Amino acid sequence: QEGKKNLTKRIMNPSSQRVNELPLNLHIHKVLEHLKTELCPVSAEEIQTLLGGIDGATLTNVLRELTSNPKVLREPDGRWRIRSKHYLRNKDDLLVFLRRNPTGTVMSDLYESYKGVKEDLREILERDNPRELIKIRNTSTKKDMLYPSEFGRLNCRISPEIRQCFLDVRVPDDVDVHRFLVAKKLKSDGENGTTLGAAVAKSVTRRRAVSDRRRNKRVRLTNTHMSDSGIDLTAQFGGAKSAFN
C-alpha cells in the first residue's frame, strides 16, 4: 500500500522522478488537457517546456503520437492544437460560419473552436439592434441551436403606440371560433342539433350530479358502519334534542 502511494506521488510530481522515465501516455494526457484548456496552438518547444524539459527522444515520441491522434490537429505552421468540429479561429470566422448555416448549428459544437468563443457567442446573442442570432432549445436532444436572424436585413423601429395597438387586439378563443364557423354554416352547432350553450350546461349539470352522488355515498357509508352499535343516531350527545327532529 505504501509503495502504491509513493508511485502515485512520483507520477503526480515529476520533480521527484526523472520526467523522461514517466510513461508516454502520461505525457500525452497532460498535453491534451493543456490543449483543451487553452484552445490555442502550441509549438514543440512549448510542449517540451510543459512536460518539464523532456529530452529530444521523448519529445519526438510525444510529437509523433500527437500527430497521429485524431483529437489533435496539426496547423500549417507546424504547431498542434485540439481538433474542433468546426475550423474557426476568431469572431469573424464565427459570424461568417453561422450566417452560412440557416439550418442551425449546435451551440456546444463551437466551444472548442478557439479561446474566448463562449464570450463571443454571449456578446453576439445579446445584440438587439440588429439581432444576429436566434437561440432555440431542441426539445428532443435538449441542446441549444443557433440560427442566423433575418431581421437584421429588415430591421426597423416600431413606436410604442403601434406595439400597444397590436397588443390590444383580442385574440378569439375556441368559443368565438366555434360560433363564427356555425354562423358561416361551416360547422354544425353541437351534436343532435344541440347548441353550444346547452352542451356546456349539460356538462356542468352532469358534473354536479356525480359530485352529489359521491357525497351521498360517503354519508351513507358513515351512517351504515354505526347502525349496529346500539347508539341512537337521532339524539345529540348528553341527551339534548336532536337537530334533525
Tab-separated table of C-alpha atoms in Angstrom:
chain	number	residue	atom	x	y	z
A	1	GLN	CA	0.000	0.000	0.000
A	2	GLU	CA	2.843	2.358	0.861
A	3	GLY	CA	4.584	1.543	-2.403
A	4	LYS	CA	1.467	2.372	-4.401
A	5	LYS	CA	1.192	5.757	-2.685
A	6	ASN	CA	4.825	6.553	-3.466
A	7	LEU	CA	4.329	5.584	-7.127
A	8	THR	CA	1.287	7.851	-7.388
A	9	LYS	CA	3.218	10.680	-5.761
A	10	ARG	CA	6.103	10.324	-8.196
A	11	ILE	CA	3.735	10.333	-11.195
A	12	MET	CA	1.809	13.388	-9.999
A	13	ASN	CA	5.031	15.212	-9.078
A	14	PRO	CA	7.586	14.768	-11.882
A	15	SER	CA	10.206	16.638	-9.892
A	16	SER	CA	10.509	13.597	-7.657
A	17	GLN	CA	11.442	11.419	-10.633
A	18	ARG	CA	13.164	11.996	-13.929
A	19	VAL	CA	10.490	13.171	-16.392
A	20	ASN	CA	11.954	11.066	-19.166
A	21	GLU	CA	11.096	7.905	-17.228
A	22	LEU	CA	7.405	8.745	-16.983
A	23	PRO	CA	5.031	6.705	-19.181
A	24	LEU	CA	4.446	8.137	-22.649
A	25	ASN	CA	0.654	8.035	-22.159
A	26	LEU	CA	1.031	10.337	-19.146
A	27	HIS	CA	2.823	12.921	-21.293
A	28	ILE	CA	0.131	12.675	-23.991
A	29	HIS	CA	-2.666	13.081	-21.444
A	30	LYS	CA	-1.025	16.193	-19.995
A	31	VAL	CA	-0.614	17.778	-23.424
A	32	LEU	CA	-4.233	17.012	-24.396
A	33	GLU	CA	-5.561	18.559	-21.196
A	34	HIS	CA	-3.463	21.653	-21.868
A	35	LEU	CA	-4.756	21.941	-25.434
A	36	LYS	CA	-8.388	21.584	-24.292
A	37	THR	CA	-7.922	24.248	-21.648
A	38	GLU	CA	-6.005	26.822	-23.675
A	39	LEU	CA	-7.666	26.217	-27.086
A	40	CYS	CA	-4.691	27.667	-28.898
A	41	PRO	CA	-1.846	26.115	-30.938
A	42	VAL	CA	1.423	25.230	-29.223
A	43	SER	CA	4.875	24.637	-30.661
A	44	ALA	CA	7.278	21.773	-29.985
A	45	GLU	CA	9.331	23.997	-27.683
A	46	GLU	CA	6.229	24.883	-25.647
A	47	ILE	CA	5.306	21.204	-25.353
A	48	GLN	CA	8.823	20.386	-24.167
A	49	THR	CA	8.609	23.111	-21.518
A	50	LEU	CA	5.126	21.965	-20.488
A	51	LEU	CA	6.405	18.433	-19.871
A	52	GLY	CA	9.215	19.593	-17.642
A	53	GLY	CA	12.077	19.708	-20.129
A	54	ILE	CA	11.987	16.193	-21.550
A	55	ASP	CA	14.870	15.103	-23.754
A	56	GLY	CA	14.805	15.038	-27.555
A	57	ALA	CA	13.978	11.321	-27.890
A	58	THR	CA	10.994	11.527	-25.555
A	59	LEU	CA	9.818	14.715	-27.248
A	60	THR	CA	9.988	13.014	-30.652
A	61	ASN	CA	7.793	10.168	-29.404
A	62	VAL	CA	5.301	12.622	-27.912
A	63	LEU	CA	5.059	14.658	-31.111
A	64	ARG	CA	4.645	11.519	-33.198
A	65	GLU	CA	1.759	10.373	-31.002
A	66	LEU	CA	0.148	13.808	-31.130
A	67	THR	CA	0.322	13.917	-34.926
A	68	SER	CA	-1.461	10.562	-35.230
A	69	ASN	CA	-4.016	11.368	-32.533
A	70	PRO	CA	-7.479	12.077	-34.058
A	71	LYS	CA	-8.188	14.599	-31.296
A	72	VAL	CA	-5.247	16.793	-32.311
A	73	LEU	CA	-4.871	18.994	-35.400
A	74	ARG	CA	-1.532	19.933	-36.954
A	75	GLU	CA	-1.636	23.540	-38.116
A	76	PRO	CA	0.039	24.620	-41.412
A	77	ASP	CA	2.753	26.390	-39.400
A	78	GLY	CA	3.660	23.107	-37.688
A	79	ARG	CA	2.030	23.774	-34.298
A	80	TRP	CA	-0.501	21.499	-32.597
A	81	ARG	CA	-3.946	22.309	-31.263
A	82	ILE	CA	-7.088	20.452	-30.194
A	83	ARG	CA	-9.232	19.403	-33.145
A	84	SER	CA	-12.589	21.185	-33.088
A	85	LYS	CA	-15.664	20.166	-35.035
A	86	HIS	CA	-15.641	23.450	-36.990
A	87	TYR	CA	-12.474	25.176	-38.157
A	88	LEU	CA	-12.962	28.632	-36.626
A	89	ARG	CA	-10.182	30.815	-35.292
A	90	ASN	CA	-11.749	34.172	-34.380
A	91	LYS	CA	-15.008	36.085	-34.064
A	92	ASP	CA	-15.161	36.986	-37.754
A	93	ASP	CA	-14.910	33.301	-38.728
A	94	LEU	CA	-17.651	32.530	-36.237
A	95	LEU	CA	-20.062	35.098	-37.668
A	96	VAL	CA	-19.440	34.046	-41.265
A	97	PHE	CA	-19.959	30.389	-40.388
A	98	LEU	CA	-23.237	30.996	-38.515
A	99	ARG	CA	-24.657	33.194	-41.266
A	100	ARG	CA	-23.964	30.482	-43.843
A	101	ASN	CA	-25.824	27.786	-41.886
A	102	PRO	CA	-29.545	28.600	-41.902
A	103	THR	CA	-30.378	25.011	-40.898
A	104	GLY	CA	-28.922	25.626	-37.457
A	105	THR	CA	-25.744	24.857	-35.530
A	106	VAL	CA	-25.410	23.034	-32.213
A	107	MET	CA	-24.056	25.643	-29.816
A	108	SER	CA	-21.897	23.204	-27.836
A	109	ASP	CA	-20.098	22.126	-31.044
A	110	LEU	CA	-18.462	25.559	-31.157
A	111	TYR	CA	-16.968	25.544	-27.669
A	112	GLU	CA	-13.590	24.088	-28.716
A	113	SER	CA	-13.107	26.293	-31.767
A	114	TYR	CA	-10.853	28.889	-30.146
A	115	LYS	CA	-10.227	30.523	-26.811
A	116	GLY	CA	-12.903	33.097	-25.984
A	117	VAL	CA	-15.590	31.630	-28.266
A	118	LYS	CA	-18.117	31.419	-25.401
A	119	GLU	CA	-17.709	35.117	-24.636
A	120	ASP	CA	-18.098	35.961	-28.345
A	121	LEU	CA	-21.277	33.881	-28.578
A	122	ARG	CA	-22.710	35.583	-25.500
A	123	GLU	CA	-21.942	39.021	-26.918
A	124	ILE	CA	-23.488	38.184	-30.304
A	125	LEU	CA	-26.640	36.771	-28.715
A	126	GLU	CA	-27.089	39.914	-26.610
A	127	ARG	CA	-27.116	42.165	-29.657
A	128	ASP	CA	-30.559	43.555	-30.267
A	129	ASN	CA	-30.139	46.186	-32.939
A	130	PRO	CA	-29.934	44.351	-35.209
A	131	ARG	CA	-30.232	40.816	-33.860
A	132	GLU	CA	-27.633	38.488	-35.339
A	133	LEU	CA	-28.585	35.087	-33.890
A	134	ILE	CA	-31.598	33.253	-32.519
A	135	LYS	CA	-31.081	30.552	-29.867
A	136	ILE	CA	-33.688	27.794	-29.605
A	137	ARG	CA	-33.615	24.750	-27.302
A	138	ASN	CA	-34.163	21.456	-29.143
A	139	THR	CA	-36.772	19.600	-27.071
A	140	SER	CA	-35.671	16.151	-28.238
A	141	THR	CA	-31.884	16.495	-27.853
A	142	LYS	CA	-32.015	19.138	-25.067
A	143	LYS	CA	-29.307	21.105	-26.902
A	144	ASP	CA	-29.252	24.804	-27.801
A	145	MET	CA	-29.410	25.516	-31.527
A	146	LEU	CA	-28.191	28.731	-33.172
A	147	TYR	CA	-29.903	30.151	-36.260
A	148	PRO	CA	-28.979	33.263	-38.228
A	149	SER	CA	-31.543	36.012	-37.859
A	150	GLU	CA	-33.061	37.554	-40.978
A	151	PHE	CA	-34.403	40.504	-39.019
A	152	GLY	CA	-31.120	42.340	-39.439
A	153	ARG	CA	-31.913	42.992	-43.072
A	154	LEU	CA	-35.459	44.150	-42.322
A	155	ASN	CA	-34.718	45.947	-39.072
A	156	CYS	CA	-36.935	48.949	-38.385
A	157	ARG	CA	-38.103	50.758	-35.279
A	158	ILE	CA	-41.738	50.490	-34.170
A	159	SER	CA	-43.238	53.138	-31.913
A	160	PRO	CA	-44.657	52.045	-28.519
A	161	GLU	CA	-48.120	53.228	-29.596
A	162	ILE	CA	-48.155	50.812	-32.548
A	163	ARG	CA	-46.990	47.966	-30.330
A	164	GLN	CA	-49.719	48.697	-27.800
A	165	CYS	CA	-52.353	48.760	-30.556
A	166	PHE	CA	-51.199	45.312	-31.613
A	167	LEU	CA	-51.325	44.004	-28.041
A	168	ASP	CA	-54.828	45.438	-27.512
A	169	VAL	CA	-56.281	43.321	-30.317
A	170	ARG	CA	-58.249	40.493	-28.709
A	171	VAL	CA	-57.353	37.051	-29.980
A	172	PRO	CA	-60.530	34.942	-30.453
A	173	ASP	CA	-60.788	31.865	-28.228
A	174	ASP	CA	-62.272	28.453	-29.067
A	175	VAL	CA	-65.845	29.562	-28.348
A	176	ASP	CA	-65.550	32.567	-30.679
A	177	VAL	CA	-64.153	30.375	-33.443
A	178	HIS	CA	-66.949	27.843	-32.955
A	179	ARG	CA	-69.666	30.487	-33.131
A	180	PHE	CA	-68.110	32.058	-36.213
A	181	LEU	CA	-67.978	28.702	-38.008
A	182	VAL	CA	-71.599	27.974	-37.053
A	183	ALA	CA	-72.698	31.406	-38.266
A	184	LYS	CA	-70.990	30.772	-41.606
A	185	LYS	CA	-72.579	27.295	-41.731
A	186	LEU	CA	-69.167	25.696	-41.843
A	187	LYS	CA	-69.790	23.609	-38.720
A	188	SER	CA	-72.823	22.058	-37.054
A	189	ASP	CA	-73.838	23.527	-33.726
A	190	GLY	CA	-73.147	20.562	-31.447
A	191	GLU	CA	-74.400	17.006	-31.737
A	192	ASN	CA	-78.055	16.135	-32.423
A	193	GLY	CA	-78.858	19.792	-33.064
A	194	THR	CA	-77.982	20.956	-29.550
A	195	THR	CA	-76.445	24.373	-29.133
A	196	LEU	CA	-73.083	25.110	-27.651
A	197	GLY	CA	-74.627	26.697	-24.572
A	198	ALA	CA	-76.860	23.685	-23.977
A	199	ALA	CA	-73.915	21.340	-24.304
A	200	VAL	CA	-71.930	23.337	-21.746
A	201	ALA	CA	-74.916	23.463	-19.350
A	202	LYS	CA	-75.448	19.712	-19.737
A	203	SER	CA	-71.802	19.076	-18.899
A	204	VAL	CA	-71.988	21.272	-15.765
A	205	THR	CA	-75.214	19.566	-14.608
A	206	ARG	CA	-73.688	16.125	-15.073
A	207	ARG	CA	-70.602	17.085	-13.019
A	208	ARG	CA	-72.848	18.341	-10.183
A	209	ALA	CA	-74.904	15.128	-10.215
A	210	VAL	CA	-71.781	12.979	-9.996
A	211	SER	CA	-70.473	15.101	-7.117
A	212	ASP	CA	-73.818	14.795	-5.244
A	213	ARG	CA	-73.822	11.007	-5.656
A	214	ARG	CA	-70.307	10.763	-4.241
A	215	ARG	CA	-71.202	12.978	-1.282
A	216	ASN	CA	-74.378	10.978	-0.541
A	217	LYS	CA	-72.406	7.729	-0.752
A	218	ARG	CA	-69.955	8.969	1.853
A	219	VAL	CA	-72.812	9.959	4.173
A	220	ARG	CA	-74.474	6.552	3.819
A	221	LEU	CA	-71.215	4.736	4.495
A	222	THR	CA	-70.597	6.829	7.612
A	223	ASN	CA	-74.049	6.055	8.985
A	224	THR	CA	-74.024	2.397	7.936
A	225	HIS	CA	-70.963	1.377	9.928
A	226	MET	CA	-72.686	2.652	13.122
A	227	SER	CA	-76.087	1.070	12.524
A	228	ASP	CA	-75.412	-1.960	14.786
A	229	SER	CA	-73.667	-0.048	17.559
A	230	GLY	CA	-76.799	0.466	19.659
A	231	ILE	CA	-76.373	4.228	19.659
A	232	ASP	CA	-79.334	6.453	18.863
A	233	LEU	CA	-78.052	8.380	15.892
A	234	THR	CA	-81.018	10.821	16.042
A	235	ALA	CA	-80.111	12.036	19.543
A	236	GLN	CA	-77.430	14.548	20.421
A	237	PHE	CA	-74.671	13.744	22.923
A	238	GLY	CA	-75.840	14.298	26.545
A	239	GLY	CA	-79.487	13.757	25.790
A	240	ALA	CA	-80.044	17.073	24.089
A	241	LYS	CA	-82.694	17.367	21.453
A	242	SER	CA	-81.503	16.288	18.036
A	243	ALA	CA	-81.132	18.912	15.379
A	244	PHE	CA	-82.781	16.535	12.920
A	245	ASN	CA	-86.098	16.289	14.847
